[in-house]
PDB file of C-alpha atoms in Angstrom:
ATOM      1  CA  MET Q   1      -3.164 -26.882  18.238  1.00  0.00           C
ATOM      2  CA  SER Q   2      -4.599 -23.482  19.083  1.00  0.00           C
ATOM      3  CA  VAL Q   3      -7.884 -23.242  20.925  1.00  0.00           C
ATOM      4  CA  PHE Q   4      -8.642 -19.994  19.094  1.00  0.00           C
ATOM      5  CA  GLN Q   5      -9.239 -20.399  15.359  1.00  0.00           C
ATOM      6  CA  ARG Q   6      -8.911 -17.114  13.437  1.00  0.00           C
ATOM      7  CA  PRO Q   7     -11.785 -16.691  10.961  1.00  0.00           C
ATOM      8  CA  THR Q   8     -10.956 -16.579   7.269  1.00  0.00           C
ATOM      9  CA  SER Q   9     -12.974 -15.314   4.344  1.00  0.00           C
ATOM     10  CA  SER Q  10     -12.353 -14.923   0.620  1.00  0.00           C
ATOM     11  CA  TYR Q  11     -12.935 -11.803  -1.449  1.00  0.00           C
ATOM     12  CA  PRO Q  12     -12.367 -11.397  -5.200  1.00  0.00           C
ATOM     13  CA  THR Q  13     -10.242  -8.270  -4.668  1.00  0.00           C
ATOM     14  CA  PHE Q  14      -8.240  -9.451  -1.659  1.00  0.00           C
ATOM     15  CA  GLY Q  15      -8.226 -13.216  -1.984  1.00  0.00           C
ATOM     16  CA  THR Q  16      -8.274 -15.061   1.323  1.00  0.00           C
ATOM     17  CA  LEU Q  17      -8.081 -12.858   4.396  1.00  0.00           C
ATOM     18  CA  GLN Q  18      -7.657 -13.920   8.004  1.00  0.00           C
ATOM     19  CA  TYR Q  19      -9.218 -11.939  10.834  1.00  0.00           C
ATOM     20  CA  GLY Q  20      -7.137 -10.489  13.659  1.00  0.00           C
ATOM     21  CA  SER Q  21      -8.417  -7.936  16.149  1.00  0.00           C
ATOM     22  CA  CYS Q  22     -10.109  -5.122  14.198  1.00  0.00           C
ATOM     23  CA  TYR Q  23      -8.259  -6.003  10.998  1.00  0.00           C
ATOM     24  CA  TRP Q  24      -8.022  -8.629   8.269  1.00  0.00           C
ATOM     25  CA  GLU Q  25      -4.703  -9.711   6.775  1.00  0.00           C
ATOM     26  CA  GLY Q  26      -3.607 -11.483   3.638  1.00  0.00           C
ATOM     27  CA  SER Q  27      -1.731 -10.503   0.503  1.00  0.00           C
ATOM     28  CA  VAL Q  28      -2.425  -8.645  -2.729  1.00  0.00           C
ATOM     29  CA  ASP Q  29      -0.522  -8.699  -5.994  1.00  0.00           C
ATOM     30  CA  LEU Q  30       0.562  -5.326  -7.355  1.00  0.00           C
ATOM     31  CA  GLU Q  31       2.904  -6.418 -10.126  1.00  0.00           C
ATOM     32  CA  PRO Q  32       3.698  -2.859 -11.326  1.00  0.00           C
ATOM     33  CA  PHE Q  33       5.190  -2.246  -7.858  1.00  0.00           C
ATOM     34  CA  GLY Q  34       7.227  -5.414  -7.613  1.00  0.00           C
ATOM     35  CA  GLY Q  35       4.799  -8.212  -6.830  1.00  0.00           C
ATOM     36  CA  SER Q  36       2.964  -9.412  -3.776  1.00  0.00           C
ATOM     37  CA  PHE Q  37       2.442  -7.245  -0.694  1.00  0.00           C
ATOM     38  CA  PRO Q  38       1.137  -8.298   2.711  1.00  0.00           C
ATOM     39  CA  VAL Q  39      -2.168  -6.454   3.187  1.00  0.00           C
ATOM     40  CA  ILE Q  40      -3.931  -5.235   6.305  1.00  0.00           C
ATOM     41  CA  VAL Q  41      -7.558  -4.181   5.987  1.00  0.00           C
ATOM     42  CA  ARG Q  42      -8.899  -2.176   8.943  1.00  0.00           C
ATOM     43  CA  ALA Q  43     -12.353  -3.705   9.336  1.00  0.00           C
ATOM     44  CA  THR Q  44     -14.647  -5.372  11.822  1.00  0.00           C
ATOM     45  CA  ARG Q  45     -15.223  -9.079  12.113  1.00  0.00           C
ATOM     46  CA  GLY Q  46     -17.891  -8.654   9.403  1.00  0.00           C
ATOM     47  CA  GLY Q  47     -15.145  -8.149   6.818  1.00  0.00           C
ATOM     48  CA  PRO Q  48     -14.097  -5.358   4.482  1.00  0.00           C
ATOM     49  CA  SER Q  49     -16.781  -2.844   3.534  1.00  0.00           C
ATOM     50  CA  ASN Q  50     -17.930  -2.373  -0.053  1.00  0.00           C
ATOM     51  CA  ALA Q  51     -16.048   0.954  -0.047  1.00  0.00           C
ATOM     52  CA  GLN Q  52     -12.800  -0.790   0.992  1.00  0.00           C
ATOM     53  CA  ILE Q  53     -13.244  -3.478  -1.646  1.00  0.00           C
ATOM     54  CA  SER Q  54     -13.945  -0.836  -4.297  1.00  0.00           C
ATOM     55  CA  ALA Q  55     -10.924   1.312  -3.311  1.00  0.00           C
ATOM     56  CA  MET Q  56      -8.563  -1.692  -3.422  1.00  0.00           C
ATOM     57  CA  ALA Q  57     -10.031  -2.872  -6.742  1.00  0.00           C
ATOM     58  CA  ARG Q  58      -9.351   0.553  -8.230  1.00  0.00           C
ATOM     59  CA  VAL Q  59      -5.751   0.556  -6.945  1.00  0.00           C
ATOM     60  CA  ILE Q  60      -5.217  -2.858  -8.530  1.00  0.00           C
ATOM     61  CA  SER Q  61      -6.767  -1.854 -11.864  1.00  0.00           C
ATOM     62  CA  ASP Q  62      -4.988   1.533 -11.961  1.00  0.00           C
ATOM     63  CA  ALA Q  63      -1.627   0.390 -10.530  1.00  0.00           C
ATOM     64  CA  VAL Q  64       0.320   1.250 -13.710  1.00  0.00           C
ATOM     65  CA  SER Q  65      -1.144   4.769 -13.772  1.00  0.00           C
ATOM     66  CA  ILE Q  66      -0.590   5.248 -10.021  1.00  0.00           C
ATOM     67  CA  ARG Q  67       3.033   4.176 -10.427  1.00  0.00           C
ATOM     68  CA  LYS Q  68       3.528   6.678 -13.255  1.00  0.00           C
ATOM     69  CA  LEU Q  69       1.952   9.498 -11.203  1.00  0.00           C
ATOM     70  CA  ALA Q  70       4.057   8.659  -8.130  1.00  0.00           C
ATOM     71  CA  SER Q  71       7.437   8.181  -9.843  1.00  0.00           C
ATOM     72  CA  LYS Q  72       8.626  11.802  -9.872  1.00  0.00           C
ATOM     73  CA  GLU Q  73       7.465  12.434  -6.279  1.00  0.00           C
ATOM     74  CA  MET Q  74       9.202   9.229  -5.150  1.00  0.00           C
ATOM     75  CA  VAL Q  75      12.468  10.329  -6.797  1.00  0.00           C
ATOM     76  CA  ASP Q  76      12.123  13.809  -5.263  1.00  0.00           C
ATOM     77  CA  LEU Q  77      11.604  12.250  -1.839  1.00  0.00           C
ATOM     78  CA  HIS Q  78      14.789  10.185  -2.215  1.00  0.00           C
ATOM     79  CA  GLU Q  79      16.723  13.251  -3.366  1.00  0.00           C
ATOM     80  CA  GLU Q  80      15.442  15.337  -0.433  1.00  0.00           C
ATOM     81  CA  GLY Q  81      16.621  12.633   1.956  1.00  0.00           C
ATOM     82  CA  GLU Q  82      19.956  12.434   0.131  1.00  0.00           C
ATOM     83  CA  ILE Q  83      19.486   8.704  -0.443  1.00  0.00           C
ATOM     84  CA  SER Q  84      18.904   8.729  -4.170  1.00  0.00           C
ATOM     85  CA  PRO Q  85      20.372   5.585  -5.767  1.00  0.00           C
ATOM     86  CA  SER Q  86      23.512   6.414  -7.735  1.00  0.00           C
ATOM     87  CA  SER Q  87      22.392   4.177 -10.601  1.00  0.00           C
ATOM     88  CA  LEU Q  88      19.057   5.987 -11.031  1.00  0.00           C
ATOM     89  CA  GLY Q  89      20.113   8.375 -13.773  1.00  0.00           C
ATOM     90  CA  SER Q  90      17.431  10.535 -15.402  1.00  0.00           C
ATOM     91  CA  ASP Q  91      14.743   7.845 -15.741  1.00  0.00           C
ATOM     92  CA  VAL Q  92      12.356   8.561 -12.846  1.00  0.00           C
ATOM     93  CA  ASP Q  93      10.578   5.244 -13.447  1.00  0.00           C
ATOM     94  CA  GLY Q  94      13.820   3.484 -12.485  1.00  0.00           C
ATOM     95  CA  ILE Q  95      13.199   4.312  -8.805  1.00  0.00           C
ATOM     96  CA  TRP Q  96      10.960   1.252  -8.477  1.00  0.00           C
ATOM     97  CA  GLN Q  97      13.949  -1.053  -9.006  1.00  0.00           C
ATOM     98  CA  HIS Q  98      15.313   0.352  -5.736  1.00  0.00           C
ATOM     99  CA  LEU Q  99      12.226  -0.264  -3.586  1.00  0.00           C
ATOM    100  CA  ARG Q 100      10.842  -3.486  -2.140  1.00  0.00           C
ATOM    101  CA  PRO Q 101       7.187  -4.269  -1.410  1.00  0.00           C
ATOM    102  CA  SER Q 102       6.530  -3.947   2.322  1.00  0.00           C
ATOM    103  CA  GLN Q 103       2.798  -3.699   3.022  1.00  0.00           C
ATOM    104  CA  VAL Q 104      -0.529  -2.361   1.804  1.00  0.00           C
ATOM    105  CA  GLU Q 105      -2.843  -0.864   4.387  1.00  0.00           C
ATOM    106  CA  VAL Q 106      -6.505  -0.282   3.654  1.00  0.00           C
ATOM    107  CA  THR Q 107      -8.080   2.117   6.140  1.00  0.00           C
ATOM    108  CA  ASP Q 108     -11.684   2.252   7.203  1.00  0.00           C
ATOM    109  CA  GLU Q 109     -14.092   5.115   6.550  1.00  0.00           C
ATOM    110  CA  SER Q 110     -12.838   7.091   9.577  1.00  0.00           C
ATOM    111  CA  TYR Q 111      -9.374   7.843   8.118  1.00  0.00           C
ATOM    112  CA  TYR Q 112     -10.575  10.895   6.195  1.00  0.00           C
ATOM    113  CA  ASP Q 113     -13.280  13.242   7.490  1.00  0.00           C
ATOM    114  CA  ASP Q 114     -15.370  12.653   4.370  1.00  0.00           C
ATOM    115  CA  GLY Q 115     -15.448   8.844   4.596  1.00  0.00           C
ATOM    116  CA  ARG Q 116     -13.077   8.089   1.716  1.00  0.00           C
ATOM    117  CA  ILE Q 117     -10.865   5.011   1.998  1.00  0.00           C
ATOM    118  CA  ALA Q 118      -7.087   5.390   2.001  1.00  0.00           C
ATOM    119  CA  VAL Q 119      -5.043   2.620   0.456  1.00  0.00           C
ATOM    120  CA  LEU Q 120      -1.397   3.079   1.432  1.00  0.00           C
ATOM    121  CA  ILE Q 121       1.224   1.214  -0.594  1.00  0.00           C
ATOM    122  CA  ILE Q 122       4.297   1.005   1.627  1.00  0.00           C
ATOM    123  CA  PHE Q 123       7.823   0.139   0.507  1.00  0.00           C
ATOM    124  CA  GLN Q 124      11.178  -0.735   2.045  1.00  0.00           C
ATOM    125  CA  SER Q 125      14.244   1.113   0.860  1.00  0.00           C
ATOM    126  CA  PRO Q 126      17.495  -0.860   0.680  1.00  0.00           C
ATOM    127  CA  GLN Q 127      19.362   2.483   0.708  1.00  0.00           C
ATOM    128  CA  GLN Q 128      18.126   3.360   4.226  1.00  0.00           C
ATOM    129  CA  VAL Q 129      16.617   0.733   6.535  1.00  0.00           C
ATOM    130  CA  ASP Q 130      14.474   3.180   8.523  1.00  0.00           C
ATOM    131  CA  PHE Q 131      13.053   4.797   5.380  1.00  0.00           C
ATOM    132  CA  ALA Q 132       9.644   3.406   4.362  1.00  0.00           C
ATOM    133  CA  PRO Q 133       8.133   5.615   1.667  1.00  0.00           C
ATOM    134  CA  ALA Q 134       4.482   5.123   0.798  1.00  0.00           C
ATOM    135  CA  ILE Q 135       1.986   6.028  -1.866  1.00  0.00           C
ATOM    136  CA  GLU Q 136      -1.287   7.397  -0.541  1.00  0.00           C
ATOM    137  CA  THR Q 137      -4.442   6.856  -2.563  1.00  0.00           C
ATOM    138  CA  ALA Q 138      -7.989   7.942  -1.688  1.00  0.00           C
ATOM    139  CA  ASP Q 139     -10.770   5.721  -3.009  1.00  0.00           C
ATOM    140  CA  GLY Q 140      -8.142   4.332  -5.392  1.00  0.00           C
ATOM    141  CA  SER Q 141      -6.952   7.667  -6.809  1.00  0.00           C
ATOM    142  CA  PHE Q 142      -3.370   8.860  -6.359  1.00  0.00           C
ATOM    143  CA  VAL Q 143      -2.971  11.542  -3.669  1.00  0.00           C
ATOM    144  CA  GLU Q 144       0.741  11.852  -2.834  1.00  0.00           C
ATOM    145  CA  VAL Q 145       3.963  10.129  -1.845  1.00  0.00           C
ATOM    146  CA  LEU Q 146       4.659  10.046   1.903  1.00  0.00           C
ATOM    147  CA  SER Q 147       8.126   9.897   3.456  1.00  0.00           C
ATOM    148  CA  GLY Q 148       7.350   7.225   6.047  1.00  0.00           C
ATOM    149  CA  THR Q 149      10.331   8.060   8.233  1.00  0.00           C
TER     150      THR Q 149
END
């Protein structure tokens, strides 16, 4: 039995989180992106800030819209890297069948100069093991697709 017990706390948006060193970890369900993702929230021992909770809540509620906005950029990224799945065809929304949930990272207010919160939805690509594309959101709004290589 460990002498050090990691604190846990529950939040409606995140569920149960466990504290590490300067971060909280748990899991969040983003069904439009393939299910459950491990989540890391960059926060102090006091827990996620209201801004972090709000940004994640918006990502969860707008996940279908975020997926739609990111689909074309995600396909373009695969094509640029010459790792586009051969079975993709012309349906850009089909790209999500070729990605696996990897992790969601919720930054703190210092990530952007203006204090917004980035929520990064990171994927694994079966086509290329060292390719981890991500969707960047700011305060829950879609920003861009990142290559993650």
